Coordinates of C-alpha atoms in Angstrom, one line a residue:
Chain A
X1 CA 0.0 0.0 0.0
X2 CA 3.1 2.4 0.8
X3 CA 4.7 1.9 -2.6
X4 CA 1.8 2.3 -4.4
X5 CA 0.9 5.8 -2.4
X6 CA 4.5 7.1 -3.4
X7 CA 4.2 5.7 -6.8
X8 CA 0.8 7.7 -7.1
X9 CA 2.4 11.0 -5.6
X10 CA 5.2 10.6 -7.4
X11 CA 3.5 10.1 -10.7
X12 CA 1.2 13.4 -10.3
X13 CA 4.1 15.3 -8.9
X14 CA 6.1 14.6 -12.3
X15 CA 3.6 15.0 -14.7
X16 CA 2.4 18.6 -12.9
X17 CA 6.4 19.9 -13.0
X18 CA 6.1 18.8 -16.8
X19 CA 3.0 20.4 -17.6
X20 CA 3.9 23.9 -15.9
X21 CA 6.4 24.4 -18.0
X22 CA 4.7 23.8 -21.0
X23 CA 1.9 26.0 -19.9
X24 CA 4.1 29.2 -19.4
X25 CA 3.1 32.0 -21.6
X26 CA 5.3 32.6 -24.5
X27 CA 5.7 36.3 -24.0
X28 CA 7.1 35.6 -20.5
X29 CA 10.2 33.1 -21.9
X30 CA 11.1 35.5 -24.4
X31 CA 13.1 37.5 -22.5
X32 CA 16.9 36.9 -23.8
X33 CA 18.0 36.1 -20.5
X34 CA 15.3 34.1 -19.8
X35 CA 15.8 31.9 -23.1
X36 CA 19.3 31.5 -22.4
X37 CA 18.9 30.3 -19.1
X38 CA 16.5 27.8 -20.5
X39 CA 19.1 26.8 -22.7
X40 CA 21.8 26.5 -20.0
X41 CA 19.5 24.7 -17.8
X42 CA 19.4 21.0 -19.5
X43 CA 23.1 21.6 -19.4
X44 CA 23.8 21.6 -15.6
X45 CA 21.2 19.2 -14.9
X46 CA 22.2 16.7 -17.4
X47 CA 26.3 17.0 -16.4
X48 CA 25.4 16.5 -12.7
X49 CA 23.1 13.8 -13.5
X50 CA 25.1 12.0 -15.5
X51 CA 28.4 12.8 -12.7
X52 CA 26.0 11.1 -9.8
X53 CA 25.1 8.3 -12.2
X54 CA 28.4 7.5 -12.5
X55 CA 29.8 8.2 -9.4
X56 CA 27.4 7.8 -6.7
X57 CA 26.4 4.6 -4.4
X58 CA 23.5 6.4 -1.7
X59 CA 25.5 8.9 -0.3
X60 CA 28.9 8.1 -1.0
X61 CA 31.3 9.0 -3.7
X62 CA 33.1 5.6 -5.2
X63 CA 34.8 4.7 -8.4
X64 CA 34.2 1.5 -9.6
X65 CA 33.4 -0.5 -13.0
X66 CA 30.8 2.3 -14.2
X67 CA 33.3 4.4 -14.4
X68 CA 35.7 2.7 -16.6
X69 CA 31.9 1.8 -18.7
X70 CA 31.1 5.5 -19.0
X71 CA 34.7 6.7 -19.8
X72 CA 34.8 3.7 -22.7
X73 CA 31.5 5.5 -23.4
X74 CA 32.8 8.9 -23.8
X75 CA 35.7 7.6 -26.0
X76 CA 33.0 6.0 -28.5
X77 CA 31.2 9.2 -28.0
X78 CA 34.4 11.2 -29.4
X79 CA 34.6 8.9 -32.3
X80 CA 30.9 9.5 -33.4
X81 CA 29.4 6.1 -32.5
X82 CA 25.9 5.8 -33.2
X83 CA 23.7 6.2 -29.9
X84 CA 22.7 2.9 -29.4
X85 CA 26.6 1.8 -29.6
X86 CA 27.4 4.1 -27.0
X87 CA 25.1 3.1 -24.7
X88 CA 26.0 -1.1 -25.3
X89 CA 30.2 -0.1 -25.1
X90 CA 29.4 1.4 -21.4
X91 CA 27.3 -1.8 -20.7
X92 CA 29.8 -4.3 -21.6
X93 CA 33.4 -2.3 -20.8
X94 CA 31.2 -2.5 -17.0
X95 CA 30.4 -6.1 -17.1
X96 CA 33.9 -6.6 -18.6
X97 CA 35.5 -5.0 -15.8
X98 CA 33.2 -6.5 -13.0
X99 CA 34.0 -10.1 -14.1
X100 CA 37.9 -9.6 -14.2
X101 CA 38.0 -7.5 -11.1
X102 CA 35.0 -9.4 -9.2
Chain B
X1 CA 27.7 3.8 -54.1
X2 CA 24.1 4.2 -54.2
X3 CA 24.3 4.4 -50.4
X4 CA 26.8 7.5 -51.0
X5 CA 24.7 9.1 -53.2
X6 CA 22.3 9.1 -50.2
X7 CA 24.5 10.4 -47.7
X8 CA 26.4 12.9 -50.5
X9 CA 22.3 14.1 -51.1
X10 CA 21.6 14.0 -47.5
X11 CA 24.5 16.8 -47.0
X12 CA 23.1 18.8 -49.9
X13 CA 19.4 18.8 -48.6
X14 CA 21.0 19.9 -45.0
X15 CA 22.6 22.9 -46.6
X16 CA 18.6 24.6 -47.3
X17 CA 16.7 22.8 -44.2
X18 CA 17.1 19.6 -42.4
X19 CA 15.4 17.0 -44.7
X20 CA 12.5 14.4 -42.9
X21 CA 14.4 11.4 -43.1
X22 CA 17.1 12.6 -41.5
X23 CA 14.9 14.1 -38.5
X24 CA 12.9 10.6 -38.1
X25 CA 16.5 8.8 -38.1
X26 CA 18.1 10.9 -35.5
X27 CA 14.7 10.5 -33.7
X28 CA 14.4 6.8 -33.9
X29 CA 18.4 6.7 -32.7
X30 CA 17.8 7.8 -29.5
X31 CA 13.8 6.2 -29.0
X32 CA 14.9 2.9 -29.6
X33 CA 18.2 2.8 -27.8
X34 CA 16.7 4.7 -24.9
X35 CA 13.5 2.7 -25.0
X36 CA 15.6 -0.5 -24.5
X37 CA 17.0 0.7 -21.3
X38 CA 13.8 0.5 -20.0
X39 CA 15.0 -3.3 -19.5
X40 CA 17.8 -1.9 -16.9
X41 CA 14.5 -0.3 -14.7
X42 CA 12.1 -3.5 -15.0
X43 CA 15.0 -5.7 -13.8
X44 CA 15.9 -2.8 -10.8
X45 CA 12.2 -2.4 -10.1
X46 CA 11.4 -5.9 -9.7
X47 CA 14.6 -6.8 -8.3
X48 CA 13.9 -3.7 -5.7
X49 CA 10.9 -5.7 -4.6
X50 CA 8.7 -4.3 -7.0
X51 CA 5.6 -6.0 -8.0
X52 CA 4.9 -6.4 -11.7
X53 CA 1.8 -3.7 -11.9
X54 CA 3.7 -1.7 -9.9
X55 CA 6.9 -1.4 -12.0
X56 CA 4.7 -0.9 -15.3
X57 CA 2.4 2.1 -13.5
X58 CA 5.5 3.6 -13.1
X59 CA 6.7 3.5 -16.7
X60 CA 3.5 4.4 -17.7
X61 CA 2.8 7.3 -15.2
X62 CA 6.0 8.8 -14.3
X63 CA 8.0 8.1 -17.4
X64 CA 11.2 10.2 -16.6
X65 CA 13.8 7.5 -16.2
X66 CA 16.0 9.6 -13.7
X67 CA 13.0 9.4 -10.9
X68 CA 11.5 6.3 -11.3
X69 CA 15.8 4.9 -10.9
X70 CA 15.3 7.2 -7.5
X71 CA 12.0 5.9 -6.0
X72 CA 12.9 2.6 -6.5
X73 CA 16.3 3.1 -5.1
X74 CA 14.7 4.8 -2.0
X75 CA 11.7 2.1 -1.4
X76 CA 14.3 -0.9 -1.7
X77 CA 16.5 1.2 0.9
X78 CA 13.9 1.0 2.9
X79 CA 12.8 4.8 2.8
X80 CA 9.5 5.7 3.2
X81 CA 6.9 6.6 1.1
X82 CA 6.9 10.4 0.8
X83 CA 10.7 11.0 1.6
X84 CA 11.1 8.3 -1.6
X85 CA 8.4 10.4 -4.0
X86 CA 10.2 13.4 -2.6
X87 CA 14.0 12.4 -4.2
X88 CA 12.1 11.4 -7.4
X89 CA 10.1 14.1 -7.8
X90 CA 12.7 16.8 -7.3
X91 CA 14.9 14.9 -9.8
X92 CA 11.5 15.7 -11.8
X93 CA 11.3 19.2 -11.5
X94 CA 14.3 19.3 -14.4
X95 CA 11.6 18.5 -16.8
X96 CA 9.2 21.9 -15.7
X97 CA 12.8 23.7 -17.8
X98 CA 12.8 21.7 -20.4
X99 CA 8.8 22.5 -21.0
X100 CA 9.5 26.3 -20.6
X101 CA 12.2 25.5 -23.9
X102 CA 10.2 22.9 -25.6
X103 CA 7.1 25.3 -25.6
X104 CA 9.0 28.0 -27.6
X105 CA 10.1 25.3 -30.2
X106 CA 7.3 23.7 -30.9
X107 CA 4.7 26.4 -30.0
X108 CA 2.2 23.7 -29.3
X109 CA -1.5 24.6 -29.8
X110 CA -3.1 25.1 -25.9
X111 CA -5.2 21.6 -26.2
X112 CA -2.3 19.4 -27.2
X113 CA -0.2 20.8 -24.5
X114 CA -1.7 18.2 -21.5
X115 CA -0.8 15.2 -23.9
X116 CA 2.3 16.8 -25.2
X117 CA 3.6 17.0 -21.7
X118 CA 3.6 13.6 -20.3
X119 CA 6.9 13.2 -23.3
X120 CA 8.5 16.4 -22.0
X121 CA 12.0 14.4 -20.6
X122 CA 15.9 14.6 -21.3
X123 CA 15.6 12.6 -24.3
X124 CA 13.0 14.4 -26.1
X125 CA 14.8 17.6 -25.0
X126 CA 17.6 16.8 -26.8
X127 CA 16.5 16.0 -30.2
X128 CA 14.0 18.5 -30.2
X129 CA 16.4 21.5 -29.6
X130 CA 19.2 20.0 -32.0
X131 CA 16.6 20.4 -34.7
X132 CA 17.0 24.0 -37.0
X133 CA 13.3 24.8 -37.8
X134 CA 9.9 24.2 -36.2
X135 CA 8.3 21.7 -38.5
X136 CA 11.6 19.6 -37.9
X137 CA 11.3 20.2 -34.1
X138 CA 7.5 19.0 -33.8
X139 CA 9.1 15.9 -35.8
X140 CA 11.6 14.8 -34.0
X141 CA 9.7 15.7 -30.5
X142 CA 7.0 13.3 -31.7
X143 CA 9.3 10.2 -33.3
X144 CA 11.7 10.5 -30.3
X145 CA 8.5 10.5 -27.6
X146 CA 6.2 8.0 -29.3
X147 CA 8.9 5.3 -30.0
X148 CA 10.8 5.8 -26.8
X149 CA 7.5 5.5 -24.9
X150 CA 6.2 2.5 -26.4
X151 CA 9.6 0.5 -26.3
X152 CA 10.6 2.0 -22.7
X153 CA 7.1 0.6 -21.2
X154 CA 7.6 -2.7 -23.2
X155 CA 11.1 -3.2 -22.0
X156 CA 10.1 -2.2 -18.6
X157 CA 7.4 -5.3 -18.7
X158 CA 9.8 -7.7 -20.3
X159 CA 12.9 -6.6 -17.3
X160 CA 10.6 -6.9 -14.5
X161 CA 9.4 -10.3 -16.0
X162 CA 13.2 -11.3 -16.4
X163 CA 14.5 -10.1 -13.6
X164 CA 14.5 -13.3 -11.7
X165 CA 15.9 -14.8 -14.7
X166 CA 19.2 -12.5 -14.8
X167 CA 20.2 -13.2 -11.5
X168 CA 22.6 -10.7 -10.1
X169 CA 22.0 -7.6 -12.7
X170 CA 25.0 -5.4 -11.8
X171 CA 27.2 -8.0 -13.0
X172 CA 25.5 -7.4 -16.9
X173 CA 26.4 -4.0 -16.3
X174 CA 23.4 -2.6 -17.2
X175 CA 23.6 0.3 -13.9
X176 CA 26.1 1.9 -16.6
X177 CA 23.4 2.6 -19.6
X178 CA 22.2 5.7 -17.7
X179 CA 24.6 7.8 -17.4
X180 CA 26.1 6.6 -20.8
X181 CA 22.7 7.8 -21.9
X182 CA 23.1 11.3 -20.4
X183 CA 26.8 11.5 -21.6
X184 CA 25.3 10.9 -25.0
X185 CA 22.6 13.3 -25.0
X186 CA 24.6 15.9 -23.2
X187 CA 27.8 15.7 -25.7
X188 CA 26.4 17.7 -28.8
X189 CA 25.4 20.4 -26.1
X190 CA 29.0 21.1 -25.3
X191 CA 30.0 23.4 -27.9
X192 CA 30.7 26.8 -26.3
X193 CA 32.7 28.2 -23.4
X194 CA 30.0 29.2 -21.3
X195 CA 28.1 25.3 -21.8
X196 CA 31.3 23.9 -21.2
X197 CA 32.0 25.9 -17.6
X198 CA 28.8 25.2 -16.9
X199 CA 29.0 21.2 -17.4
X200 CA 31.8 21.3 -15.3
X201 CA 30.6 23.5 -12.8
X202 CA 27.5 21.6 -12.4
X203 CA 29.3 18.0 -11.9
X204 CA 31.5 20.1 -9.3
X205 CA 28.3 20.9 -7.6
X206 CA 26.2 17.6 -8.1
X207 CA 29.2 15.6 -6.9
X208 CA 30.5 17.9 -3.3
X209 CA 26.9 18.4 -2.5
X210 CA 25.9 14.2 -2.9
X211 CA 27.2 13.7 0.6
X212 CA 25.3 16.5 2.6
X213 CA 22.4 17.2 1.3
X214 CA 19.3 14.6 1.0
X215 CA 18.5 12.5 -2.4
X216 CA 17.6 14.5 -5.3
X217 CA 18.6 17.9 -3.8
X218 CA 22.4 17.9 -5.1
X219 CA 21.0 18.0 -8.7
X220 CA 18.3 21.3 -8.2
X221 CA 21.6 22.7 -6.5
X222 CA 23.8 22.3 -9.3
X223 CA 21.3 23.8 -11.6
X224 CA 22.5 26.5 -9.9
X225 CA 25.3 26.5 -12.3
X226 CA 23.1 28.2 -15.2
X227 CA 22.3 31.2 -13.7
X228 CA 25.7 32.0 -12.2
X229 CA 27.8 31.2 -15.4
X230 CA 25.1 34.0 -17.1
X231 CA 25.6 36.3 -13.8
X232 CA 29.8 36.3 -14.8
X233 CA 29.6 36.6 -18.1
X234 CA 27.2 39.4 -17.8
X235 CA 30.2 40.9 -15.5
X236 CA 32.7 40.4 -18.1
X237 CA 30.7 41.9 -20.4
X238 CA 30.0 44.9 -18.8
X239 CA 33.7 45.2 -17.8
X240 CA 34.6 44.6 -21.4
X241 CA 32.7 47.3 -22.6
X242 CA 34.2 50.4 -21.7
X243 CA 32.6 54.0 -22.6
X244 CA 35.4 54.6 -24.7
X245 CA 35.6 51.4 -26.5
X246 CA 34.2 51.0 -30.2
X247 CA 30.7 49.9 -30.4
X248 CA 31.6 47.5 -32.8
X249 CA 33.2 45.3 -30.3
X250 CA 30.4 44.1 -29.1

């Protein structure tokens, strides 16, 4: 009953953030600052997302084999991989690195 | 060779406005690999102690990849129910800025907006601002949300249904196909100073602050990031521009 009462909250929570932002007026987010912030704003969000993702266990900062899988990624990134490559090179270099290391 | 014809015509239509195919392809990339990582939440979800329904709501209700990772994390931890839909629902409030961008690209007639928005995420974000007109921005908004929508809440059934199956799922590595998704969406972003300073400022932020400040909040701080890279180079800009100086400087 718990997780079903935080999957309902959540669930309305994220789609009312989603909607609001849609529903702003245009005339209010065309403001040059404003549009550049918006711009800016996927930026910083996605970085530390991605930083935490890679980096994070709960609370704690650790380096392990996701790392080594993201930074493989990053390298396929730099040589223009298709998406879907990217995303299986950071899969496997961290399952390759788990079963040598684990 | 007739393949690079295509790809020699392909650059040719690019040079007057993006050409269809090429929006639906770039659309579909990200869908489908996307979409299949929706495999890496049923397996967490279920393996988080997750009921089947309850895994697929999720998919179907929240569908921001990012949060539904978090409440999961937080009900397997043991956390309870509002502190969990907290954490995911701040990691949410990122989507309310990419709505407030999305609705100047697409300028979305009022009555679509409430169906528009439940594919307002990172991935649709992406593709949609990458695009260099309108009609090519409603495109790849609509390819990259339909397809990645459909596969993620397919995948999602299929994980949660495997999940027993896999056995331990770290050791497939599939914890690492999230942020190699972000990496990949947030690459072509990357082009000037300013994005760059604030990428980095931002993982400075969303890193220090992980081991103070509760789930969720470390990423609204380092969001921070935006503003005050646009607060400096305001200040250089003003100090740059001198009374004396040329106007053509600017």
């Amino acid at each position: 009953m718990n997780t079903w009462l935080a999957i309902g909250v959540t669930a309305l929570g994220c789609y009312a953030v989603k909607l609001a932002g849609l529903l702003v007026p245009a005339s209010a987010v065309e403001r040059p600052l404003v549009k550049k912030l918006a711009a800016l704003l996927p930026v910083a969000l996605l970085a530390a997302l991605t930083a935490q993702q890679t980096f994070a266990d709960g609370h704690a900062l650790v380096l392990d084999a996701r790392a080594a899988g993201v930074a493989a990624a990053a390298v396929a990134l730099l040589l223009r991989a298709p998406f879907l490559v990217v995303v299986a090179v950071a899969v496997v270099v961290t399952a390759g690195v788990r079963a040598l290391t684990g | 060779m007739a393949q690079r014809q295509t790809a020699l015509a392909d650059r040719a239509a690019e040079d007057v406005g993006k050409p269809d195919s090429a929006v639906v392809r770039d659309a579909l990339g990200v869908g489908v690999a996307v979409g299949l990582s929706g495999f890496a939440f049923g397996v967490t979800s279920a393996g988080g102690g997750l009921g089947l329904l309850q895994t697929c709501a999720l998919s179907l209700l929240v569908f921001t990849g990012a949060s539904q990772f978090a409440l999961v994390g937080a009900l397997a931890a043991g956390g309870n129910p509002f502190t969990a839909a907290a954490g995911a629902f701040f990691l949410g409030v990122r989507n309310a800025f990419y709505g407030l961008r999305l609705s100047q690209l697409l300028a979305l007639p009022r009555a679509v907006r409430p169906f528009a928005a439940q594919w307002v995420i990172d991935e649709t974000t992406a593709v949609t601002v990458a695009q260099p007109d309108r009609r090519s921005a409603r495109l790849g908004f609509t390819v990259t949300g339909l397809s990645l929508y459909v596969l993620w809440n397919l995948t999602t059934l299929l994980g949660a249904l495997g999940a027993r199956a896999l056995g331990d799922t770290d050791a497939w590595g599939l914890d690492a196909a999230g942020p190699a998704v972000f990496l990949a969406l947030l690459a072509p972003m990357l082009t000037t100073f300013t994005e760059r300073a604030v990428a980095v400022l931002a993982v400075v932020l969303g890193l220090g602050l992980l081991p103070v400040l509760p789930a969720g909040a470390p990423v609204l701080v380092a969001a921070l990031a935006a503003p005050l890279a646009l607060f400096v180079q305001g200040l250089r800009a003003r100090s740059a521009r001198r009374p004396d100086a040329p106007e053509e400087d600017r």
